[in-house]
Each structure stands twice: as structure tokens, then as C-alpha cells.
């Protein structure tokens, strides 16, 4: 990043005049800009660490969850026709199968 000079307005030493309101505002805004630049640099340094942690920790967990959902869908489908389930139970199971299948498909689409 380019090193920039920060301009601040100071009163002349001989008269010891105080700064006007606009000059004080200018000085405070330049200080605020400097703080924001430092914060931006910190964010830029942090982003690659975040991406690395995301790839190493979050993505494998998300893939495992998707695989478990796929297994769950297969089990629900396998047991759907069992006579112990009532009509309302089957409606709920059908809904779960549809929702979980969609989740798995969406994950597979974005993971590719």
C-alpha cells in the first residue's frame, strides 16, 4: 500500500490561536480515515485465513451432512411402504423425502 502523508492543521505557535470548528473537524476526519485504513488492512490480511479455515473445516462437515441426508432419504424411502405407517405419517415422510432430496441435490450442484 502506498505510504500517504496525513495532513493535519495546527495553529501557529506565536499566537496560540485555537483551531476553528472546520479545522478541528478536518483533523478528526483525517484521524478517522487513518483508523479505517488500518482496519481495512487488517481485514485484507484476515480474509485468506478465513477462506483456508472454511475449506479445511466447514466444507468437509457440510459434505458429511449431505451424505447423511442422502442416507436418510434412502432409509425413509425404503420404509415408506411399511404398513405400520398411517396416511398422515406417510405424508410427513413424503415431505421429508422431497425436502432432503432437494437439499442433497443443491449441495451436489454447488459442490461440483
GROMACS .gro file of C-alpha atoms in nm:
model
  112
    1UNK     CA    1   0.000   0.000   0.000
    2UNK     CA    2   0.123   0.349  -0.077
    3UNK     CA    3   0.253   0.544   0.215
    4UNK     CA    4   0.047   0.858   0.238
    5UNK     CA    5   0.110   1.175   0.425
    6UNK     CA    6  -0.152   1.275   0.673
    7UNK     CA    7  -0.219   1.645   0.672
    8UNK     CA    8  -0.325   1.799   0.998
    9UNK     CA    9  -0.394   2.160   1.065
   10UNK     CA   10  -0.216   2.311   1.364
   11UNK     CA   11  -0.231   2.668   1.495
   12UNK     CA   12   0.074   2.888   1.462
   13UNK     CA   13   0.293   2.876   1.768
   14UNK     CA   14   0.326   3.253   1.811
   15UNK     CA   15  -0.041   3.343   1.850
   16UNK     CA   16  -0.159   3.019   2.017
   17UNK     CA   17  -0.490   3.061   1.841
   18UNK     CA   18  -0.731   2.776   1.873
   19UNK     CA   19  -0.842   2.591   1.565
   20UNK     CA   20  -1.172   2.675   1.403
   21UNK     CA   21  -1.456   2.425   1.412
   22UNK     CA   22  -1.393   2.331   1.048
   23UNK     CA   23  -1.021   2.277   1.117
   24UNK     CA   24  -1.098   2.058   1.419
   25UNK     CA   25  -1.347   1.861   1.211
   26UNK     CA   26  -1.087   1.820   0.936
   27UNK     CA   27  -0.833   1.686   1.185
   28UNK     CA   28  -1.078   1.443   1.341
   29UNK     CA   29  -1.187   1.317   1.000
   30UNK     CA   30  -0.828   1.259   0.888
   31UNK     CA   31  -0.768   1.059   1.208
   32UNK     CA   32  -1.084   0.859   1.140
   33UNK     CA   33  -0.972   0.789   0.782
   34UNK     CA   34  -0.636   0.669   0.913
   35UNK     CA   35  -0.806   0.431   1.159
   36UNK     CA   36  -1.033   0.297   0.884
   37UNK     CA   37  -0.735   0.236   0.655
   38UNK     CA   38  -0.566   0.032   0.929
   39UNK     CA   39  -0.885  -0.165   0.985
   40UNK     CA   40  -0.915  -0.234   0.612
   41UNK     CA   41  -0.559  -0.365   0.602
   42UNK     CA   42  -0.637  -0.598   0.894
   43UNK     CA   43  -0.947  -0.727   0.712
   44UNK     CA   44  -0.747  -0.789   0.395
   45UNK     CA   45  -0.495  -0.990   0.594
   46UNK     CA   46  -0.770  -1.192   0.765
   47UNK     CA   47  -0.970  -1.291   0.457
   48UNK     CA   48  -0.723  -1.557   0.327
   49UNK     CA   49  -0.713  -1.715   0.674
   50UNK     CA   50  -1.094  -1.729   0.676
   51UNK     CA   51  -1.103  -1.894   0.333
   52UNK     CA   52  -0.846  -2.153   0.439
   53UNK     CA   53  -1.036  -2.237   0.757
   54UNK     CA   54  -1.361  -2.257   0.559
   55UNK     CA   55  -1.210  -2.503   0.312
   56UNK     CA   56  -1.041  -2.718   0.576
   57UNK     CA   57  -1.313  -2.730   0.842
   58UNK     CA   58  -1.654  -2.627   0.711
   59UNK     CA   59  -1.666  -2.789   0.367
   60UNK     CA   60  -1.586  -3.144   0.492
   61UNK     CA   61  -1.856  -3.111   0.759
   62UNK     CA   62  -2.106  -2.987   0.502
   63UNK     CA   63  -2.023  -3.278   0.273
   64UNK     CA   64  -2.064  -3.529   0.558
   65UNK     CA   65  -2.402  -3.375   0.644
   66UNK     CA   66  -2.512  -3.403   0.282
   67UNK     CA   67  -2.406  -3.768   0.273
   68UNK     CA   68  -2.601  -3.842   0.591
   69UNK     CA   69  -2.907  -3.670   0.446
   70UNK     CA   70  -2.878  -3.888   0.135
   71UNK     CA   71  -2.861  -4.200   0.352
   72UNK     CA   72  -3.162  -4.080   0.550
   73UNK     CA   73  -3.360  -4.028   0.228
   74UNK     CA   74  -3.280  -4.383   0.121
   75UNK     CA   75  -3.392  -4.521   0.457
   76UNK     CA   76  -3.715  -4.319   0.452
   77UNK     CA   77  -3.786  -4.441   0.100
   78UNK     CA   78  -3.710  -4.800   0.200
   79UNK     CA   79  -3.952  -4.792   0.494
   80UNK     CA   80  -4.221  -4.576   0.330
   81UNK     CA   81  -4.441  -4.867   0.224
   82UNK     CA   82  -4.441  -5.038   0.562
   83UNK     CA   83  -4.795  -5.100   0.688
   84UNK     CA   84  -4.724  -4.958   1.034
   85UNK     CA   85  -4.728  -4.602   0.895
   86UNK     CA   86  -5.064  -4.426   0.874
   87UNK     CA   87  -5.165  -4.197   0.593
   88UNK     CA   88  -5.059  -3.883   0.783
   89UNK     CA   89  -4.725  -4.042   0.867
   90UNK     CA   90  -4.670  -4.122   0.501
   91UNK     CA   91  -4.747  -3.762   0.406
   92UNK     CA   92  -4.484  -3.642   0.652
   93UNK     CA   93  -4.233  -3.897   0.526
   94UNK     CA   94  -4.305  -3.796   0.166
   95UNK     CA   95  -4.247  -3.432   0.261
   96UNK     CA   96  -3.919  -3.518   0.435
   97UNK     CA   97  -3.800  -3.718   0.134
   98UNK     CA   98  -3.874  -3.429  -0.102
   99UNK     CA   99  -3.709  -3.167   0.119
  100UNK     CA  100  -3.400  -3.372   0.197
  101UNK     CA  101  -3.360  -3.475  -0.167
  102UNK     CA  102  -3.368  -3.113  -0.271
  103UNK     CA  103  -3.104  -3.024  -0.009
  104UNK     CA  104  -2.878  -3.303  -0.131
  105UNK     CA  105  -2.924  -3.205  -0.497
  106UNK     CA  106  -2.850  -2.839  -0.425
  107UNK     CA  107  -2.536  -2.931  -0.234
  108UNK     CA  108  -2.416  -3.162  -0.513
  109UNK     CA  109  -2.484  -2.886  -0.769
  110UNK     CA  110  -2.284  -2.622  -0.581
  111UNK     CA  111  -2.008  -2.863  -0.478
  112UNK     CA  112  -1.937  -2.950  -0.841
   0.00000   0.00000   0.00000
